Amino acid sequence: MKTGSPTSDELLCEAAGLRWLAEAEGSGGIRIARVREASRERLVEERIETGAPTRAAARRIGASLARMHAAGAPWWGCPPPETPDSAAGIGRALTPWASRDAASSWGAFFAEYRMMYYVRLLRDDGSFGHREAELLERVASRVAAGEFDAPQPVLVREAGVPCARLHGDLWAGNVLYLADANAPTSGALIDPMAYGGHAETDLAMLQLFGYPFLEDVLAGYDEASPLADGWRERVGLHQLAPLLLHCVLFGGGYIPETLAVARHYA
């Protein structure tokens, strides 16, 4: 159970994300924690029995993540359908939802909503000086121009959807190994900040802080839904969004790493 503020939509947004992601389970998507009760002040979810990681389970997790992404989303930066109209943006990510016509490509969306939104906050509060802000602006300009745009994984393309259905906060703590290692997906997801985006963004987040049998997860994903050429070279670019958010939320300790990654794409 999580508790929240009666003036905040955060828990309702999380519940909407859980339900949206769970829609993909019927087509082989990864198991999603069930919502038992949701209000502004309380979110109750089922308890997931967790178990030890294995390589076989990791490959099944990868394949089921690919099928969840292929459930798709109607536009870049869209909210889950049950998101309250009063919700300002993507949960703890702080960034606002994008309107249907706000971005015609991944680059346009990522540059404005997943990079420059944070850069402006960091510049305005003094965390970024002129040199740091200029570096990130240069990277964002290249991203917006489409220099790093790449096809979605095969299953997303075959589904004919504009973009992938993302968990949005896919770090290791939110991807659970199930106690039943032989379960169809062998894993379950909790705590989403779900939205429509590029599948590589979720996978990059999973690689940011490490994950047991990570290479097996990625192999299982790539077997089920082959990734576009050069995807490994784009991992750091996709990681800029969570790194910038960490700079905003937790301060200067993340700034050197963020700038080092940004220089690679400037």
mmCIF file of C-alpha atoms in Angstrom:
data_model
loop_
_atom_site.group_PDB
_atom_site.id
_atom_site.type_symbol
_atom_site.label_atom_id
_atom_site.label_comp_id
_atom_site.label_asym_id
_atom_site.label_seq_id
_atom_site.Cartn_x
_atom_site.Cartn_y
_atom_site.Cartn_z
ATOM 1 C CA MET A 1 0.000 0.000 0.000
ATOM 2 C CA LYS A 2 1.137 3.523 -0.859
ATOM 3 C CA THR A 3 -0.280 6.680 0.621
ATOM 4 C CA GLY A 4 -0.492 10.072 -1.049
ATOM 5 C CA SER A 5 -1.758 13.594 -0.785
ATOM 6 C CA PRO A 6 -5.465 14.399 -1.309
ATOM 7 C CA THR A 7 -4.347 17.187 -3.649
ATOM 8 C CA SER A 8 -2.083 15.010 -5.836
ATOM 9 C CA ASP A 9 -2.981 12.762 -8.771
ATOM 10 C CA GLU A 10 0.256 10.745 -8.553
ATOM 11 C CA LEU A 11 -1.307 7.529 -7.210
ATOM 12 C CA LEU A 12 -4.185 7.693 -9.684
ATOM 13 C CA CYS A 13 -1.665 8.131 -12.508
ATOM 14 C CA GLU A 14 0.275 5.105 -11.303
ATOM 15 C CA ALA A 15 -2.900 3.019 -11.144
ATOM 16 C CA ALA A 16 -3.826 4.104 -14.670
ATOM 17 C CA GLY A 17 -0.358 3.080 -15.854
ATOM 18 C CA LEU A 18 -0.576 -0.336 -14.204
ATOM 19 C CA ARG A 19 -3.937 -1.046 -15.828
ATOM 20 C CA TRP A 20 -2.764 0.158 -19.244
ATOM 21 C CA LEU A 21 0.362 -1.988 -19.179
ATOM 22 C CA ALA A 22 -1.641 -5.002 -17.969
ATOM 23 C CA GLU A 23 -3.725 -4.881 -21.152
ATOM 24 C CA ALA A 24 -0.740 -6.436 -22.951
ATOM 25 C CA GLU A 25 -0.709 -9.590 -20.816
ATOM 26 C CA GLY A 26 -3.233 -11.292 -23.086
ATOM 27 C CA SER A 27 -0.742 -11.118 -25.965
ATOM 28 C CA GLY A 28 2.250 -12.301 -23.923
ATOM 29 C CA GLY A 29 3.209 -9.073 -22.193
ATOM 30 C CA ILE A 30 4.934 -9.211 -18.823
ATOM 31 C CA ARG A 31 2.797 -9.613 -15.720
ATOM 32 C CA ILE A 32 1.784 -6.336 -14.082
ATOM 33 C CA ALA A 33 0.936 -5.907 -10.397
ATOM 34 C CA ARG A 34 -2.851 -5.812 -10.014
ATOM 35 C CA VAL A 35 -4.530 -2.691 -8.661
ATOM 36 C CA ARG A 36 -6.831 -3.554 -5.765
ATOM 37 C CA GLU A 37 -7.832 -0.028 -4.781
ATOM 38 C CA ALA A 38 -6.879 3.425 -6.026
ATOM 39 C CA SER A 39 -7.604 6.938 -4.821
ATOM 40 C CA ARG A 40 -5.617 10.113 -4.411
ATOM 41 C CA GLU A 41 -4.787 9.102 -0.854
ATOM 42 C CA ARG A 42 -4.195 5.359 -1.167
ATOM 43 C CA LEU A 43 -3.039 2.818 -3.745
ATOM 44 C CA VAL A 44 -3.324 -0.872 -2.886
ATOM 45 C CA GLU A 45 -1.694 -3.471 -5.141
ATOM 46 C CA GLU A 46 -1.371 -7.232 -5.021
ATOM 47 C CA ARG A 47 1.703 -8.613 -3.298
ATOM 48 C CA ILE A 48 4.127 -10.211 -5.761
ATOM 49 C CA GLU A 49 5.982 -13.279 -4.489
ATOM 50 C CA THR A 50 9.554 -12.858 -5.693
ATOM 51 C CA GLY A 51 12.266 -15.448 -6.305
ATOM 52 C CA ALA A 52 15.885 -15.880 -7.333
ATOM 53 C CA PRO A 53 17.017 -14.636 -10.763
ATOM 54 C CA THR A 54 17.941 -17.211 -13.397
ATOM 55 C CA ARG A 55 19.206 -16.870 -16.943
ATOM 56 C CA ALA A 56 16.177 -18.700 -18.358
ATOM 57 C CA ALA A 57 13.788 -16.451 -16.452
ATOM 58 C CA ALA A 58 15.702 -13.379 -17.648
ATOM 59 C CA ARG A 59 15.216 -14.361 -21.277
ATOM 60 C CA ARG A 60 11.475 -14.806 -20.715
ATOM 61 C CA ILE A 61 11.336 -11.400 -19.043
ATOM 62 C CA GLY A 62 13.020 -9.862 -22.079
ATOM 63 C CA ALA A 63 10.589 -11.459 -24.505
ATOM 64 C CA SER A 64 7.569 -10.416 -22.451
ATOM 65 C CA LEU A 65 8.831 -6.827 -22.226
ATOM 66 C CA ALA A 66 9.022 -6.808 -26.025
ATOM 67 C CA ARG A 67 5.377 -7.885 -26.261
ATOM 68 C CA MET A 68 4.304 -5.247 -23.738
ATOM 69 C CA HIS A 69 6.003 -2.547 -25.810
ATOM 70 C CA ALA A 70 4.239 -3.854 -28.926
ATOM 71 C CA ALA A 71 0.844 -3.140 -27.336
ATOM 72 C CA GLY A 72 1.634 0.377 -28.476
ATOM 73 C CA ALA A 73 0.544 3.918 -27.734
ATOM 74 C CA PRO A 74 -1.244 6.469 -29.924
ATOM 75 C CA TRP A 75 1.299 9.311 -29.764
ATOM 76 C CA TRP A 76 4.633 10.397 -28.302
ATOM 77 C CA GLY A 77 4.280 11.340 -24.646
ATOM 78 C CA CYS A 78 0.643 10.283 -24.364
ATOM 79 C CA PRO A 79 -0.836 9.364 -20.974
ATOM 80 C CA PRO A 80 -2.568 6.053 -20.181
ATOM 81 C CA PRO A 81 -6.291 6.271 -21.019
ATOM 82 C CA GLU A 82 -7.511 6.330 -17.389
ATOM 83 C CA THR A 83 -5.197 9.180 -16.365
ATOM 84 C CA PRO A 84 -7.190 11.916 -14.600
ATOM 85 C CA ASP A 85 -7.758 15.035 -16.691
ATOM 86 C CA SER A 86 -6.323 17.095 -13.832
ATOM 87 C CA ALA A 87 -2.990 15.241 -13.870
ATOM 88 C CA ALA A 88 -0.218 17.608 -14.939
ATOM 89 C CA GLY A 89 2.326 15.127 -16.211
ATOM 90 C CA ILE A 90 4.265 11.876 -16.060
ATOM 91 C CA GLY A 91 4.198 11.220 -12.316
ATOM 92 C CA ARG A 92 7.522 11.630 -10.532
ATOM 93 C CA ALA A 93 9.172 12.358 -13.894
ATOM 94 C CA LEU A 94 7.752 15.912 -13.552
ATOM 95 C CA THR A 95 7.494 16.448 -17.320
ATOM 96 C CA PRO A 96 4.079 17.388 -18.751
ATOM 97 C CA TRP A 97 2.016 15.126 -20.967
ATOM 98 C CA ALA A 98 2.394 15.858 -24.659
ATOM 99 C CA SER A 99 -0.646 16.671 -26.757
ATOM 100 C CA ARG A 100 -1.382 14.498 -29.770
ATOM 101 C CA ASP A 101 0.117 17.038 -32.170
ATOM 102 C CA ALA A 102 3.048 18.164 -30.001
ATOM 103 C CA ALA A 103 5.718 15.982 -31.597
ATOM 104 C CA SER A 104 5.812 14.256 -34.960
ATOM 105 C CA SER A 105 8.925 12.168 -34.227
ATOM 106 C CA TRP A 106 10.829 10.567 -31.385
ATOM 107 C CA GLY A 107 13.588 13.154 -31.652
ATOM 108 C CA ALA A 108 11.218 16.105 -31.397
ATOM 109 C CA PHE A 109 9.503 14.570 -28.369
ATOM 110 C CA PHE A 110 12.637 13.424 -26.544
ATOM 111 C CA ALA A 111 14.498 16.699 -27.043
ATOM 112 C CA GLU A 112 11.736 18.883 -25.621
ATOM 113 C CA TYR A 113 9.957 16.671 -23.084
ATOM 114 C CA ARG A 114 12.740 14.380 -21.861
ATOM 115 C CA MET A 115 15.756 16.681 -22.099
ATOM 116 C CA MET A 116 15.141 20.413 -22.352
ATOM 117 C CA TYR A 117 12.393 20.447 -19.718
ATOM 118 C CA TYR A 118 14.980 19.294 -17.160
ATOM 119 C CA VAL A 119 17.783 21.425 -18.577
ATOM 120 C CA ARG A 120 15.699 24.566 -18.045
ATOM 121 C CA LEU A 121 14.956 23.570 -14.443
ATOM 122 C CA LEU A 122 18.633 22.894 -13.758
ATOM 123 C CA ARG A 123 19.714 26.138 -15.402
ATOM 124 C CA ASP A 124 17.131 28.180 -13.525
ATOM 125 C CA ASP A 125 18.064 26.784 -10.102
ATOM 126 C CA GLY A 126 21.789 27.282 -10.739
ATOM 127 C CA SER A 127 22.733 23.591 -10.967
ATOM 128 C CA PHE A 128 23.794 24.121 -14.587
ATOM 129 C CA GLY A 129 25.927 27.058 -15.609
ATOM 130 C CA HIS A 130 26.157 28.406 -19.152
ATOM 131 C CA ARG A 131 28.679 25.758 -20.267
ATOM 132 C CA GLU A 132 26.638 22.812 -18.962
ATOM 133 C CA ALA A 133 23.371 24.134 -20.366
ATOM 134 C CA GLU A 134 24.984 24.836 -23.751
ATOM 135 C CA LEU A 135 26.287 21.256 -23.950
ATOM 136 C CA LEU A 136 22.844 19.749 -23.310
ATOM 137 C CA GLU A 137 21.201 22.231 -25.667
ATOM 138 C CA ARG A 138 23.605 21.153 -28.398
ATOM 139 C CA VAL A 139 22.735 17.501 -27.870
ATOM 140 C CA ALA A 140 19.016 18.283 -27.764
ATOM 141 C CA SER A 141 19.305 20.197 -31.030
ATOM 142 C CA ARG A 142 20.807 17.151 -32.732
ATOM 143 C CA VAL A 143 18.133 14.907 -31.230
ATOM 144 C CA ALA A 144 15.325 17.228 -32.325
ATOM 145 C CA ALA A 145 16.744 17.318 -35.855
ATOM 146 C CA GLY A 146 16.300 13.545 -36.062
ATOM 147 C CA GLU A 147 19.985 12.611 -36.140
ATOM 148 C CA PHE A 148 19.421 9.766 -33.657
ATOM 149 C CA ASP A 149 15.954 8.667 -34.727
ATOM 150 C CA ALA A 150 15.789 4.899 -35.207
ATOM 151 C CA PRO A 151 13.072 2.352 -35.990
ATOM 152 C CA GLN A 152 11.186 0.752 -33.139
ATOM 153 C CA PRO A 153 11.838 -2.964 -32.465
ATOM 154 C CA VAL A 154 10.224 -5.333 -34.950
ATOM 155 C CA LEU A 155 7.121 -6.272 -32.926
ATOM 156 C CA VAL A 156 6.236 -2.610 -32.376
ATOM 157 C CA ARG A 157 6.590 -1.908 -36.101
ATOM 158 C CA GLU A 158 4.572 -4.986 -37.046
ATOM 159 C CA ALA A 159 1.795 -3.893 -34.681
ATOM 160 C CA GLY A 160 1.417 -0.732 -36.770
ATOM 161 C CA VAL A 161 1.359 1.550 -33.731
ATOM 162 C CA PRO A 162 2.937 5.039 -33.670
ATOM 163 C CA CYS A 163 5.061 4.328 -30.603
ATOM 164 C CA ALA A 164 5.711 1.786 -27.861
ATOM 165 C CA ARG A 165 3.821 1.367 -24.583
ATOM 166 C CA LEU A 166 6.482 2.161 -21.977
ATOM 167 C CA HIS A 167 6.738 1.395 -18.274
ATOM 168 C CA GLY A 168 8.678 4.646 -17.988
ATOM 169 C CA ASP A 169 10.686 3.876 -14.831
ATOM 170 C CA LEU A 170 12.173 0.509 -15.714
ATOM 171 C CA TRP A 171 15.067 0.331 -13.272
ATOM 172 C CA ALA A 172 16.049 -2.915 -11.556
ATOM 173 C CA GLY A 173 13.873 -2.380 -8.484
ATOM 174 C CA ASN A 174 10.712 -2.277 -10.582
ATOM 175 C CA VAL A 175 11.335 -5.502 -12.560
ATOM 176 C CA LEU A 176 10.722 -8.426 -10.202
ATOM 177 C CA TYR A 177 11.752 -12.035 -10.688
ATOM 178 C CA LEU A 178 8.800 -14.252 -9.759
ATOM 179 C CA ALA A 179 8.990 -17.006 -7.172
ATOM 180 C CA ASP A 180 7.579 -19.322 -9.848
ATOM 181 C CA ALA A 181 10.505 -19.334 -12.258
ATOM 182 C CA ASN A 182 8.438 -21.332 -14.762
ATOM 183 C CA ALA A 183 5.653 -18.765 -14.982
ATOM 184 C CA PRO A 184 4.977 -17.682 -18.587
ATOM 185 C CA THR A 185 6.821 -14.381 -18.220
ATOM 186 C CA SER A 186 8.948 -15.180 -15.095
ATOM 187 C CA GLY A 187 8.776 -11.530 -14.051
ATOM 188 C CA ALA A 188 6.429 -8.745 -13.022
ATOM 189 C CA LEU A 189 6.482 -4.963 -13.100
ATOM 190 C CA ILE A 190 5.586 -2.460 -10.391
ATOM 191 C CA ASP A 191 5.699 1.351 -9.990
ATOM 192 C CA PRO A 192 5.305 2.610 -13.575
ATOM 193 C CA MET A 193 5.399 6.124 -14.972
ATOM 194 C CA ALA A 194 3.807 4.889 -18.190
ATOM 195 C CA TYR A 195 3.576 6.837 -21.447
ATOM 196 C CA GLY A 196 4.045 6.422 -25.186
ATOM 197 C CA GLY A 197 7.661 6.495 -26.340
ATOM 198 C CA HIS A 198 10.512 4.558 -27.904
ATOM 199 C CA ALA A 199 11.091 1.021 -26.657
ATOM 200 C CA GLU A 200 14.837 1.644 -26.439
ATOM 201 C CA THR A 201 14.181 4.168 -23.648
ATOM 202 C CA ASP A 202 12.829 1.471 -21.306
ATOM 203 C CA LEU A 203 15.726 -0.862 -22.093
ATOM 204 C CA ALA A 204 18.262 1.913 -21.528
ATOM 205 C CA MET A 205 16.755 2.638 -18.110
ATOM 206 C CA LEU A 206 17.089 -1.025 -17.157
ATOM 207 C CA GLN A 207 20.792 -0.827 -18.017
ATOM 208 C CA LEU A 208 21.461 2.364 -16.058
ATOM 209 C CA PHE A 209 21.880 0.846 -12.586
ATOM 210 C CA GLY A 210 22.404 -2.820 -13.481
ATOM 211 C CA TYR A 211 20.111 -5.855 -13.339
ATOM 212 C CA PRO A 212 20.686 -9.575 -12.660
ATOM 213 C CA PHE A 213 21.321 -11.454 -15.926
ATOM 214 C CA LEU A 214 20.852 -8.235 -17.869
ATOM 215 C CA GLU A 215 22.431 -9.559 -21.064
ATOM 216 C CA ASP A 216 19.992 -12.462 -21.031
ATOM 217 C CA VAL A 217 17.061 -10.052 -20.700
ATOM 218 C CA LEU A 218 18.346 -8.111 -23.694
ATOM 219 C CA ALA A 219 18.966 -11.288 -25.685
ATOM 220 C CA GLY A 220 15.454 -12.537 -24.946
ATOM 221 C CA TYR A 221 14.045 -9.213 -26.055
ATOM 222 C CA ASP A 222 16.083 -9.094 -29.256
ATOM 223 C CA GLU A 223 15.094 -12.661 -30.162
ATOM 224 C CA ALA A 224 11.398 -11.886 -29.736
ATOM 225 C CA SER A 225 11.525 -8.429 -31.299
ATOM 226 C CA PRO A 226 14.829 -7.588 -33.011
ATOM 227 C CA LEU A 227 16.185 -4.165 -32.138
ATOM 228 C CA ALA A 228 17.274 -1.652 -34.767
ATOM 229 C CA ASP A 229 20.912 -1.559 -35.854
ATOM 230 C CA GLY A 230 23.121 0.507 -33.576
ATOM 231 C CA TRP A 231 20.842 0.310 -30.552
ATOM 232 C CA ARG A 232 23.735 -0.177 -28.146
ATOM 233 C CA GLU A 233 25.293 3.089 -29.318
ATOM 234 C CA ARG A 234 22.047 4.892 -28.422
ATOM 235 C CA VAL A 235 21.752 3.532 -24.870
ATOM 236 C CA GLY A 236 23.511 6.516 -23.275
ATOM 237 C CA LEU A 237 21.366 8.954 -25.222
ATOM 238 C CA HIS A 238 18.167 7.406 -23.890
ATOM 239 C CA GLN A 239 19.698 7.383 -20.397
ATOM 240 C CA LEU A 240 20.021 11.168 -20.454
ATOM 241 C CA ALA A 241 16.350 11.509 -19.464
ATOM 242 C CA PRO A 242 16.600 9.617 -16.149
ATOM 243 C CA LEU A 243 20.033 11.090 -15.467
ATOM 244 C CA LEU A 244 18.719 14.627 -15.879
ATOM 245 C CA LEU A 245 15.742 13.790 -13.670
ATOM 246 C CA HIS A 246 18.135 12.488 -11.003
ATOM 247 C CA CYS A 247 20.039 15.772 -11.222
ATOM 248 C CA VAL A 248 16.782 17.615 -10.559
ATOM 249 C CA LEU A 249 15.616 15.375 -7.727
ATOM 250 C CA PHE A 250 18.863 14.477 -5.978
ATOM 251 C CA GLY A 251 21.314 17.234 -6.777
ATOM 252 C CA GLY A 252 24.816 17.600 -8.066
ATOM 253 C CA GLY A 253 26.083 14.093 -7.519
ATOM 254 C CA TYR A 254 24.622 13.029 -10.869
ATOM 255 C CA ILE A 255 25.783 16.055 -12.839
ATOM 256 C CA PRO A 256 29.309 14.807 -13.762
ATOM 257 C CA GLU A 257 27.915 11.507 -15.093
ATOM 258 C CA THR A 258 25.186 13.315 -17.030
ATOM 259 C CA LEU A 259 27.657 15.681 -18.664
ATOM 260 C CA ALA A 260 30.009 12.818 -19.532
ATOM 261 C CA VAL A 261 27.196 10.984 -21.317
ATOM 262 C CA ALA A 262 26.058 14.165 -23.078
ATOM 263 C CA ARG A 263 29.543 14.842 -24.480
ATOM 264 C CA HIS A 264 29.391 11.523 -26.311
ATOM 265 C CA TYR A 265 26.440 12.778 -28.371
ATOM 266 C CA ALA A 266 27.387 16.428 -28.794
#
